[in-house]
């Protein structure tokens, strides 16, 4: 038996967990009609197959109708959920993992215009900034009803075969009761800590009475809100002890911080560029103070840190949640002594930011996550070995190379630059976004293991490709910044890439016109502002940088608000003209009727890329399919069979930004879904 601390079993009450790694509750927003159907089950099962000890499904499954889903949560208040849960728990158990579910009432952390349009409730009228609802202050009948709802939902989960239930307290109704900042009730449920915690204990008592003792109950709660006047560390330790002493629960899942604002949430669940494992020591303090089973997750992305968390006795079970979205087979690879093969979570937070915009959680560089029914995490060998030539070693080209090589093909990659990475290499120029380079590094090391041949500093042309006698050619040449967006004066502007790459020195008084709304605009702004320059970011959109999304915006705002940066929304840069050593920018609006001017010494445009597609069009003539892709075949996951040119000698495809400017996930998805069927 291994002596790896991570691989030691753990006994939680009657439950034996096969190792120390868990996936903590998270709602990937895959439910259909509020139920965990096939997609949900396949996602959960993949992690169980990968070896995790305990998978906690369903972040925040709703127990009541007045806790309507804000990110497509499961509806635990419906009886029809039981058979769906049963199918999932049976499948997970067969793989040897334990499975629990998180139940919640969101309280004020939702919206009244969802679900059944019921008023949002909380123990005060204070609004939560993130979800914007002004809550109804709860009455006694609300309290009684919601306690019953928790017990009913717990009973459903037990009937569905779950090993246990975790209460999601932090930021949700239970902690809204616990915190003096959000509880303004009088009488038995408000005032003293004892009164404020009464709701939590009443919920646990009602659940325990319903599910009996042979069922795990736990709580995920904040033991330090990090807010003036809120639950502080001393209160948190007291809360932890009271939870333990209640005899009602089996473990604590420790959170530090508050989630009522985007900034607060991002400190609780840090993203790339922020410190790793920032709350691990704190969780260790709670474990030491309570001597009670303690779980914790917060940016523990790598096995070494997880191993330390267990070996140092900080926690009993360590959460690697986003890490499992990037690679569901972490435990299997640890057991097989292949840690270097683990696809690293780069903290891009594309997964979490998407769900707050109503999307499904997808991992920026594992396109199979959440698509387990159609996309493989493990690539199958092809029957026939082919020669595959790929042009471009950005994320799309490298993913295509990795997948084609896993298929067993002979793969050759040409890249014009002296390094792989394409736009990612540029992105990683920002210190805060440095982790992005692992998207490239991991693929390079996989490709090298698989014997892919690379030709860097090689501007591939048709002859060079023909000399390889390819069966398949994939053009992944990406794009170049598109700055020709003005009616006059395009020659006066530079691109956001010019700034980020360092090719162009920042001006002293700069207008950034950003209608792509992605990272590059804000990265350029940060580079320029750091030199002490005056910066204005202007966009015709209703909000700036919409593609960056909520949690990713936090570090930018923390940086840019300290500098002299102005944000101007709903205005469009129309033209530019030279005036001495200055540039006059003419500004209008899509709403019409306004004309403004700015006098600056530099205009930076962030408007995405235009495809670098000359080689593709050159190669079309010699191809069998003339570049055609059958979308039906692509979507249904079968090989491409278009034959449009009998004289052609190879199949030709184009992926990523060489087709149209999109993002890293789209580029990698393009590559995976094409190459897996070559
Ligand atoms: C897509 C997504 C949804 C999440 N939803 C929940 C949730 O509903 N409840 C919860 O307690 N935590 C939720 N989390 C937080 C995770 O459980 C975990 O605490 C967080 O991702 C930090 O751990 P990690 O760095 O290992 O990912 C969510 C995380 C992700 C990525
Ligand atoms: S999107 Fe980023 S943070 Fe989320 S799982 Fe993937 S790599 Fe990790």
XYZ file of C-alpha atoms and ligand atoms in Angstrom:
717
model
C 0.000 0.000 0.000
C 1.223 3.487 -0.861
C 2.467 5.752 1.914
C 1.375 8.857 0.026
C -0.655 10.888 2.559
C -3.146 11.702 -0.188
C -3.877 8.049 -0.846
C -4.668 7.044 2.741
C -8.311 6.102 3.374
C -10.356 8.189 5.775
C -13.226 7.079 7.944
C -16.026 9.562 8.287
C -18.529 8.041 10.690
C -19.594 4.813 8.956
C -18.280 5.899 5.556
C -14.843 4.857 4.313
C -13.414 7.326 1.833
C -10.788 5.697 -0.381
C -8.326 8.609 -0.302
C -8.126 12.236 0.830
C -9.125 14.094 -2.302
C -12.631 15.412 -2.805
C -14.488 17.456 -5.311
C -16.387 20.038 -3.273
C -19.884 21.039 -4.210
C -20.169 23.090 -7.313
C -23.042 23.657 -9.649
C -21.773 23.353 -13.205
C -25.177 24.470 -14.462
C -25.769 21.253 -16.399
C -29.256 20.434 -15.040
C -32.063 20.001 -17.531
C -35.457 21.075 -16.145
C -33.735 21.294 -12.750
C -32.848 17.580 -12.855
C -29.444 15.849 -12.983
C -29.989 14.085 -16.297
C -27.512 12.320 -18.603
C -25.076 15.203 -19.064
C -24.883 15.805 -15.320
C -24.481 12.124 -14.583
C -21.727 11.673 -17.167
C -19.802 14.631 -15.756
C -20.065 13.378 -12.165
C -19.240 9.813 -13.137
C -16.049 10.797 -14.961
C -14.627 12.195 -11.721
C -15.627 9.077 -9.806
C -13.883 6.963 -12.465
C -10.843 9.176 -12.127
C -10.461 8.007 -8.533
C -11.694 10.874 -6.348
C -12.803 9.716 -2.881
C -15.952 11.786 -2.572
C -17.734 13.824 -5.150
C -20.109 16.432 -3.860
C -22.618 17.114 -6.521
C -24.930 19.973 -6.994
C -23.696 23.148 -5.613
C -26.607 24.720 -3.909
C -29.513 22.451 -4.831
C -32.611 24.465 -3.938
C -34.863 23.239 -1.133
C -37.663 25.789 -1.526
C -39.608 27.474 -4.278
C -38.602 30.878 -2.977
C -34.959 29.923 -3.532
C -35.197 29.878 -7.325
C -32.122 28.843 -9.299
C -29.753 31.641 -10.222
C -27.282 29.424 -12.034
C -29.498 26.570 -13.171
C -29.347 24.782 -9.810
C -30.969 21.427 -9.151
C -34.498 21.583 -7.765
C -34.287 19.464 -4.634
C -37.813 20.530 -3.675
C -39.317 18.354 -6.414
C -40.098 14.666 -5.788
C -39.285 13.847 -9.414
C -35.589 14.425 -8.637
C -35.301 11.167 -6.652
C -34.960 8.710 -9.593
C -32.441 11.012 -11.312
C -30.395 11.166 -8.129
C -30.629 7.394 -7.777
C -29.217 6.800 -11.269
C -26.296 9.087 -10.507
C -25.503 7.699 -7.048
C -25.670 4.084 -8.263
C -23.267 4.851 -11.094
C -20.826 6.706 -8.803
C -20.924 4.001 -6.139
C -20.127 1.377 -8.741
C -16.904 3.262 -9.389
C -15.975 3.086 -5.702
C -16.486 6.761 -4.851
C -18.788 8.274 -2.261
C -21.298 10.881 -3.313
C -22.995 13.651 -1.382
C -25.107 16.612 -2.347
C -25.239 20.195 -1.142
C -28.604 21.646 -0.199
C -29.410 25.268 0.259
C -31.862 28.051 0.561
C -30.251 30.984 -1.197
C -32.070 33.586 0.905
C -31.330 36.979 -0.615
C -28.680 35.526 -2.953
C -31.141 35.041 -5.804
C -33.724 36.962 -7.768
C -37.488 37.354 -7.455
C -37.954 37.349 -11.239
C -36.894 33.690 -11.549
C -38.869 30.473 -11.080
C -42.262 31.151 -9.525
C -41.698 34.932 -9.016
C -41.903 34.683 -5.232
C -40.430 37.397 -3.030
C -36.833 36.807 -2.029
C -36.462 36.281 1.726
C -33.732 37.048 4.283
C -33.524 37.863 7.989
C -33.297 41.579 7.054
C -34.174 43.875 4.177
C -30.507 44.349 3.223
C -29.849 43.674 -0.403
C -26.975 41.539 -1.671
C -24.970 43.573 -4.177
C -24.353 40.661 -6.537
C -27.953 39.574 -7.086
C -29.608 42.936 -6.446
C -32.890 41.704 -4.905
C -34.374 43.641 -2.012
C -35.514 40.811 0.271
C -38.625 40.456 2.342
C -37.716 40.265 6.056
C -38.717 36.771 7.119
C -41.752 36.028 9.289
C -42.169 33.059 11.642
C -44.128 31.105 9.042
C -41.281 31.534 6.539
C -38.865 30.069 9.070
C -41.060 27.050 9.851
C -41.769 26.389 6.179
C -38.116 26.530 5.128
C -36.999 24.243 7.974
C -39.572 21.692 6.766
C -38.347 22.161 3.182
C -34.767 21.319 4.230
C -35.939 18.154 5.977
C -38.064 17.104 2.988
C -35.174 17.664 0.592
C -32.740 15.724 2.803
C -35.178 12.815 2.854
C -35.382 12.888 -0.954
C -31.590 12.789 -1.181
C -31.370 9.839 1.153
C -34.048 8.066 -0.872
C -31.942 8.787 -3.960
C -28.965 6.943 -2.468
C -26.759 9.868 -1.457
C -24.191 9.169 1.272
C -24.939 12.484 2.875
C -25.990 16.085 2.632
C -23.980 19.247 3.099
C -25.703 22.485 4.009
C -24.476 25.417 1.980
C -24.448 28.101 4.642
C -21.855 30.652 3.469
C -23.425 33.649 1.802
C -26.745 31.816 1.695
C -29.709 31.880 4.068
C -28.111 29.993 6.952
C -25.136 32.327 7.204
C -27.457 35.272 6.574
C -28.988 34.216 9.913
C -25.598 33.614 11.543
C -24.088 36.955 10.550
C -24.905 40.062 12.578
C -24.654 42.052 9.319
C -27.645 40.384 7.723
C -29.807 39.290 10.644
C -32.096 41.998 12.010
C -34.741 39.707 13.442
C -35.989 40.005 17.006
C -36.814 37.140 19.284
C -35.711 33.541 19.028
C -33.859 33.814 15.688
C -32.171 37.214 16.033
C -29.931 39.073 18.470
C -27.380 36.911 20.295
C -25.136 34.369 18.549
C -27.182 31.623 20.167
C -30.359 33.067 18.684
C -28.796 33.702 15.269
C -27.544 30.115 15.058
C -30.911 28.711 16.126
C -32.107 28.562 12.522
C -29.092 26.482 11.481
C -29.561 24.068 14.353
C -33.314 23.818 13.793
C -32.602 22.891 10.178
C -30.066 20.243 11.232
C -32.408 18.844 13.907
C -35.241 18.553 11.395
C -32.970 16.904 8.827
C -31.414 14.504 11.328
C -34.849 13.472 12.586
C -35.762 12.636 9.008
C -32.581 10.884 7.790
C -31.437 9.096 10.950
C -27.883 8.589 12.162
C -26.520 6.435 9.355
C -26.333 9.411 7.013
C -23.599 12.049 6.795
C -24.538 15.660 7.521
C -22.040 18.490 7.176
C -21.931 22.216 6.722
C -20.001 24.605 4.527
C -19.927 27.877 6.400
C -17.830 30.982 6.787
C -15.704 30.985 9.899
C -14.529 34.555 9.227
C -16.489 36.893 7.002
C -13.568 39.325 6.740
C -16.068 42.202 6.945
C -16.259 44.918 9.599
C -19.132 44.124 11.949
C -19.546 40.610 10.496
C -18.646 37.186 11.828
C -14.997 37.563 12.796
C -12.409 34.886 13.416
C -13.150 34.591 17.139
C -16.886 34.257 16.413
C -16.013 31.791 13.657
C -14.151 29.557 16.062
C -17.044 29.778 18.478
C -19.499 28.922 15.678
C -17.308 25.971 14.700
C -17.247 24.652 18.272
C -21.006 25.024 18.622
C -21.530 23.157 15.365
C -19.302 20.347 16.600
C -20.912 20.274 20.036
C -24.408 20.109 18.591
C -23.826 16.414 17.909
C -25.917 16.912 14.795
C -23.208 16.999 12.155
C -20.242 14.926 11.024
C -17.784 17.392 9.514
C -17.015 21.065 8.930
C -16.226 22.481 5.511
C -14.429 25.737 6.172
C -14.765 28.916 4.136
C -13.104 32.222 4.871
C -14.590 35.423 3.489
C -17.850 36.756 2.097
C -19.484 36.341 -1.299
C -21.992 39.186 -1.478
C -19.809 41.105 -3.964
C -17.758 39.964 -6.951
C -14.621 41.055 -5.135
C -15.549 39.139 -1.969
C -16.362 36.001 -3.952
C -13.037 36.196 -5.753
C -11.154 36.333 -2.461
C -13.025 33.203 -1.309
C -12.371 31.385 -4.602
C -9.157 32.963 -5.895
C -8.369 33.034 -9.587
C -5.114 33.073 -11.535
C -2.538 35.566 -10.369
C -3.842 35.363 -6.794
C -2.033 33.366 -4.112
C -2.490 29.591 -3.974
C -4.170 27.999 -0.928
C -4.723 31.348 0.848
C -7.125 29.970 3.460
C -5.508 26.616 4.121
C -3.753 27.712 7.314
C -7.008 29.196 8.535
C -8.800 25.891 7.901
C -5.973 24.256 9.855
C -6.645 26.586 12.771
C -10.309 25.582 12.791
C -9.326 21.922 12.718
C -6.903 22.466 15.600
C -9.499 24.391 17.618
C -12.259 21.841 17.088
C -10.401 18.533 16.638
C -13.271 17.713 14.306
C -13.246 16.376 10.720
C -12.403 19.374 8.558
C -12.702 19.805 4.798
C -11.528 22.755 2.764
C -11.038 23.928 -0.823
C -9.750 27.216 -2.224
C -7.185 27.252 -5.022
C -5.272 24.139 -4.142
C -4.581 23.392 -7.794
C -1.585 21.070 -7.588
C -0.911 17.721 -5.982
C 2.080 18.972 -3.980
C -0.012 21.571 -2.116
C -2.829 19.074 -1.588
C -0.324 16.568 -0.197
C 1.044 19.226 2.147
C -2.503 20.066 3.330
C -2.999 16.470 4.443
C 0.542 15.702 5.607
C 0.666 18.846 7.746
C -2.695 18.011 9.308
C -4.347 21.184 8.065
C -7.422 19.328 6.876
C -8.816 15.807 6.775
C -10.097 15.991 3.217
C -8.687 18.361 0.626
C -10.833 19.839 -2.121
C -9.442 20.050 -5.647
C -12.550 21.137 -7.414
C -11.583 23.231 -10.411
C -8.495 21.036 -10.710
C -10.898 18.153 -11.383
C -12.760 20.172 -13.978
C -9.453 20.478 -15.810
C -8.415 16.884 -15.217
C -10.955 14.403 -13.824
C -8.302 11.686 -13.536
C -5.987 13.299 -10.980
C -6.125 10.461 -8.454
C -5.619 7.779 -11.101
C -2.530 9.610 -12.348
C -1.184 9.948 -8.783
C -1.661 6.219 -8.268
C 0.001 5.451 -11.605
C 2.880 7.775 -10.655
C 2.103 10.011 -13.621
C 1.615 13.302 -11.826
C 3.378 15.150 -14.638
C 0.560 14.063 -16.976
C -2.085 15.882 -14.927
C -3.576 18.670 -16.983
C -3.089 21.730 -14.767
C -5.855 24.068 -13.675
C -4.611 27.528 -14.651
C -7.140 29.443 -12.554
C -8.646 31.107 -15.607
C -12.049 30.810 -13.953
C -13.819 30.582 -17.279
C -15.791 27.772 -15.592
C -17.210 29.807 -12.734
C -17.563 33.127 -14.522
C -19.710 31.486 -17.184
C -22.308 30.201 -14.740
C -22.850 33.698 -13.356
C -23.705 34.773 -16.899
C -26.278 32.026 -17.294
C -23.936 29.662 -19.190
C -22.710 26.157 -18.421
C -19.361 25.672 -16.706
C -16.698 24.826 -19.259
C -12.994 24.562 -18.616
C -10.871 26.933 -20.658
C -8.545 24.159 -21.778
C -10.401 20.901 -21.354
C -13.238 20.931 -23.860
C -14.371 17.451 -22.773
C -15.468 18.655 -19.329
C -19.238 18.948 -19.270
C -19.352 17.293 -22.693
C -18.535 13.763 -21.521
C -21.324 12.307 -23.661
C -19.628 13.476 -26.859
C -16.022 14.431 -26.048
C -13.459 11.986 -24.649
C -11.122 12.681 -21.722
C -9.036 9.746 -22.897
C -8.370 9.575 -26.618
C -8.854 6.239 -28.402
C -6.331 4.913 -30.948
C -7.273 5.142 -34.628
C -7.440 2.022 -36.813
C -5.284 3.531 -39.535
C -2.134 5.574 -38.878
C -2.120 8.798 -40.901
C 0.301 11.611 -41.530
C -1.096 14.813 -40.027
C 0.546 18.169 -40.699
C -0.460 21.073 -38.501
C 0.481 24.678 -39.108
C 0.525 26.823 -35.989
C 1.522 25.945 -32.421
C -1.004 28.062 -30.547
C -3.666 26.453 -28.333
C -5.681 25.137 -31.314
C -2.684 23.716 -33.185
C -1.178 22.103 -30.094
C -4.472 20.548 -29.037
C -4.915 19.145 -32.542
C -1.331 17.818 -32.398
C -1.845 16.235 -28.981
C -5.112 14.576 -29.903
C -3.898 13.384 -33.321
C -0.763 11.950 -31.718
C -2.849 10.191 -29.033
C -4.791 8.689 -31.938
C -1.503 7.161 -33.038
C -0.911 9.360 -36.087
C 2.432 10.700 -37.238
C 2.216 14.419 -36.479
C 4.356 17.294 -37.744
C 3.848 20.882 -36.553
C 5.189 24.001 -38.283
C 5.335 27.245 -36.333
C 6.565 30.591 -37.649
C 7.666 31.879 -34.225
C 10.585 30.488 -32.261
C 8.276 29.461 -29.414
C 4.889 27.765 -29.142
C 1.876 29.524 -27.639
C 0.523 32.078 -30.093
C -1.836 34.485 -28.343
C -1.457 32.651 -25.031
C 2.222 33.545 -24.952
C 1.209 37.164 -25.312
C -1.478 36.865 -22.648
C 1.060 35.398 -20.252
C 3.132 38.575 -20.549
C 0.948 39.993 -17.759
C 2.325 38.783 -14.454
C -1.210 38.093 -13.229
C -1.966 35.894 -16.236
C 1.317 33.996 -16.228
C -0.384 30.732 -15.240
C -1.965 30.664 -18.718
C 1.309 29.445 -20.185
C 0.671 26.037 -18.577
C -2.009 25.548 -21.257
C 0.872 25.497 -23.725
C 3.537 23.849 -21.567
C 1.298 20.875 -20.720
C 0.467 20.303 -24.394
C 4.103 20.617 -25.413
C 5.201 18.027 -22.869
C 2.388 15.667 -23.917
C 3.274 16.137 -27.591
C 6.944 15.519 -26.926
C 6.107 12.287 -25.098
C 3.952 11.228 -28.020
C 6.697 11.873 -30.551
C 5.262 14.902 -32.364
C 7.826 16.607 -34.622
C 8.068 20.394 -34.274
C 9.585 22.845 -36.744
C 9.845 26.282 -35.122
C 10.975 29.427 -36.969
C 9.385 27.896 -40.039
C 6.928 29.905 -42.078
C 5.305 26.893 -43.733
C 4.293 27.149 -47.361
C 2.458 24.776 -49.654
C 5.664 23.148 -50.905
C 6.954 22.419 -47.427
C 3.634 20.854 -46.499
C 3.446 18.842 -49.725
C 6.936 17.489 -49.042
C 5.518 15.832 -45.906
C 3.021 13.891 -48.068
C 0.217 14.487 -45.563
C -3.102 12.672 -45.334
C -4.532 15.540 -43.309
C -3.529 19.216 -43.083
C -4.819 21.401 -40.258
C -4.346 25.143 -40.478
C -4.219 26.707 -37.024
C -2.413 29.901 -37.893
C -4.543 32.157 -35.686
C -5.142 35.791 -36.515
C -3.603 39.226 -36.430
C -4.993 42.250 -34.573
C -7.752 43.975 -36.464
C -7.424 47.732 -36.116
C -8.974 49.033 -39.342
C -12.175 50.123 -37.677
C -12.161 53.913 -38.143
C -13.673 55.833 -41.050
C -10.473 57.914 -41.164
C -7.071 57.786 -39.446
C -6.510 54.013 -39.156
C -2.808 54.617 -39.763
C -2.625 56.605 -36.514
C -3.636 53.785 -34.172
C -1.826 50.863 -32.574
C -3.281 47.557 -31.344
C -3.652 46.250 -27.806
C -1.219 43.476 -28.813
C 1.394 46.076 -29.822
C 1.287 47.329 -26.243
C 1.168 43.953 -24.494
C 4.042 42.558 -26.565
C 6.166 45.635 -25.839
C 6.536 46.356 -29.577
C 5.082 49.845 -29.079
C 5.968 52.128 -26.201
C 2.914 53.382 -24.269
C 1.942 57.045 -24.726
C 1.365 59.469 -21.871
C -2.261 60.320 -22.598
C -3.957 57.311 -24.145
C -7.406 56.480 -25.449
C -8.129 52.734 -25.640
C -11.065 51.944 -27.874
C -12.228 48.470 -26.877
C -15.181 46.940 -28.621
C -13.882 43.365 -28.396
C -14.355 43.585 -24.632
C -11.903 40.801 -23.880
C -8.774 40.553 -21.747
C -6.430 42.214 -24.242
C -8.032 45.656 -23.823
C -7.709 45.628 -20.035
C -4.245 44.085 -20.151
C -3.085 46.893 -22.437
C -4.729 49.437 -20.120
C -2.848 47.988 -17.163
C 0.491 48.030 -18.999
C -0.017 51.669 -19.978
C -1.432 52.863 -16.642
C 1.504 51.323 -14.775
C 3.852 53.720 -16.597
C 1.984 56.628 -14.994
C 0.128 57.546 -18.183
C -3.420 58.867 -18.266
C -5.734 56.220 -19.728
C -9.331 56.286 -20.897
C -11.016 53.024 -21.905
C -13.936 53.680 -24.222
C -16.479 51.158 -25.455
C -19.732 51.395 -27.415
C -21.108 48.584 -25.230
C -23.365 49.089 -22.199
C -20.617 47.809 -19.909
C -16.905 47.532 -20.458
C -15.032 44.263 -21.011
C -18.141 42.023 -21.075
C -16.102 39.009 -22.254
C -13.815 39.232 -19.199
C -16.749 38.489 -16.850
C -17.336 39.075 -13.155
C -14.589 37.385 -11.159
C -11.911 37.928 -13.781
C -12.678 41.629 -13.694
C -11.844 41.888 -9.990
C -8.024 41.939 -10.192
C -8.168 44.366 -13.135
C -10.372 46.770 -11.179
C -8.173 46.474 -8.123
C -5.272 47.498 -10.286
C -6.853 50.022 -12.671
C -8.862 51.926 -10.056
C -5.617 52.819 -8.311
C -4.357 54.479 -11.478
C -5.759 57.412 -13.362
C -8.017 55.270 -15.583
C -11.386 56.485 -16.832
C -14.068 54.075 -18.060
C -16.431 55.452 -20.679
C -19.314 53.293 -21.887
C -21.756 53.758 -24.809
C -19.419 55.895 -26.959
C -17.825 54.863 -30.236
C -14.534 56.102 -31.619
C -15.244 57.085 -35.204
C -12.136 58.663 -36.680
C -8.775 60.139 -35.810
C -6.625 62.933 -37.225
C -3.172 64.257 -36.539
C -2.770 67.659 -34.911
C 0.899 68.513 -34.343
C 2.288 65.765 -32.137
C -1.181 64.963 -30.810
C -4.092 62.958 -32.201
C -7.638 64.252 -32.201
C -10.120 61.434 -31.649
C -13.655 62.017 -32.950
C -16.209 60.218 -30.844
C -19.882 59.490 -31.526
C -22.490 57.163 -30.140
C -24.659 54.362 -31.538
C -27.554 56.161 -29.860
C -26.961 59.142 -32.174
C -26.918 62.893 -31.736
C -23.574 63.397 -29.977
C -20.140 64.359 -31.205
C -17.200 64.649 -28.843
C -13.470 64.990 -29.182
C -10.481 63.794 -27.231
C -6.954 65.041 -27.692
C -4.446 62.270 -26.899
C -0.968 61.155 -27.913
C -1.883 57.507 -28.532
C -4.940 55.556 -29.632
C -5.026 51.834 -28.912
C -7.616 49.653 -30.637
C -8.837 46.334 -29.247
C -11.070 44.793 -31.883
C -10.176 41.099 -32.012
C -8.249 39.510 -34.842
C -8.654 38.864 -38.528
C -7.762 35.333 -39.619
C -4.315 34.622 -40.983
C -5.748 32.444 -43.714
C -3.599 32.867 -46.854
C -2.010 29.447 -46.463
C -5.399 27.824 -45.989
C -6.681 29.255 -49.262
C -3.458 28.269 -50.993
C -3.799 24.693 -49.721
C -7.449 24.359 -50.668
C -6.766 23.545 -54.323
C -4.770 20.421 -53.559
C -7.197 19.104 -50.964
C -9.867 16.443 -51.426
C -12.529 18.338 -49.498
C -11.597 21.894 -50.608
C -11.620 22.788 -46.919
C -15.232 21.802 -46.408
C -16.301 20.653 -42.963
C -19.572 18.812 -42.525
C -21.050 20.385 -39.409
C -23.460 17.468 -39.079
C -20.551 15.023 -38.955
C -18.606 17.310 -36.626
C -21.496 17.626 -34.196
C -22.460 13.961 -34.277
C -18.842 12.902 -33.753
C -18.063 10.933 -36.909
C -15.147 11.299 -39.352
C -15.297 13.951 -42.054
C -16.056 12.438 -45.458
C -16.581 15.425 -47.804
C -14.993 14.700 -51.221
C -15.171 17.683 -53.567
C -11.963 17.368 -55.556
C -11.017 13.887 -56.826
C -7.518 15.124 -57.713
C -6.841 16.217 -54.141
C -4.356 14.245 -52.040
C -5.203 15.297 -48.479
C -8.031 16.493 -46.254
C -7.776 20.154 -45.270
C -9.206 21.761 -42.160
C -8.883 25.092 -40.426
C -9.480 25.670 -36.706
C -9.378 28.385 -34.024
C -8.902 32.053 -34.824
C -7.681 31.135 -38.321
C -11.423 30.756 -38.994
C -12.786 33.682 -36.959
C -11.736 35.502 -33.784
C -13.088 33.630 -30.761
C -11.458 32.540 -27.495
C -9.073 29.890 -26.147
C -11.826 27.465 -25.215
C -13.373 27.691 -28.687
C -9.973 27.089 -30.295
C -9.334 24.008 -28.168
C -12.855 22.671 -28.703
C -12.475 23.131 -32.483
C -9.284 21.073 -32.324
C -10.531 18.307 -30.049
C -13.763 17.634 -31.844
C -12.125 17.523 -35.227
C -8.954 15.613 -34.325
C -10.619 12.940 -32.192
C -12.244 11.564 -35.369
C -9.234 11.721 -37.677
C -18.620 26.099 -11.631
C -18.520 26.188 -10.125
C -19.679 26.271 -9.353
C -19.593 26.335 -7.965
N -20.741 26.318 -7.212
C -20.648 26.177 -5.851
C -21.796 25.984 -5.047
O -22.922 25.966 -5.540
N -21.627 25.810 -3.717
C -20.405 25.837 -3.127
O -20.311 25.664 -1.919
N -19.308 26.062 -3.861
C -19.394 26.200 -5.198
N -18.257 26.345 -5.940
C -16.968 26.471 -5.244
C -16.215 25.156 -5.148
O -16.858 24.202 -4.355
C -14.826 25.401 -4.550
O -14.990 25.860 -3.243
C -14.036 26.431 -5.307
O -14.027 26.133 -6.676
C -12.623 26.541 -4.755
O -11.971 25.310 -4.802
P -10.947 24.948 -6.006
O -9.934 26.034 -6.025
O -10.415 23.610 -5.638
O -11.764 24.945 -7.244
C -18.330 26.344 -7.337
C -17.175 26.282 -8.123
C -17.254 26.194 -9.498
C -15.986 26.115 -10.290
S -11.551 27.226 -16.557
Fe -9.622 27.717 -15.565
S -10.130 27.732 -13.385
Fe -11.793 26.700 -14.402
S -11.216 24.564 -14.292
Fe -10.450 25.287 -16.248
S -8.355 25.910 -15.890
Fe -9.322 25.710 -13.880
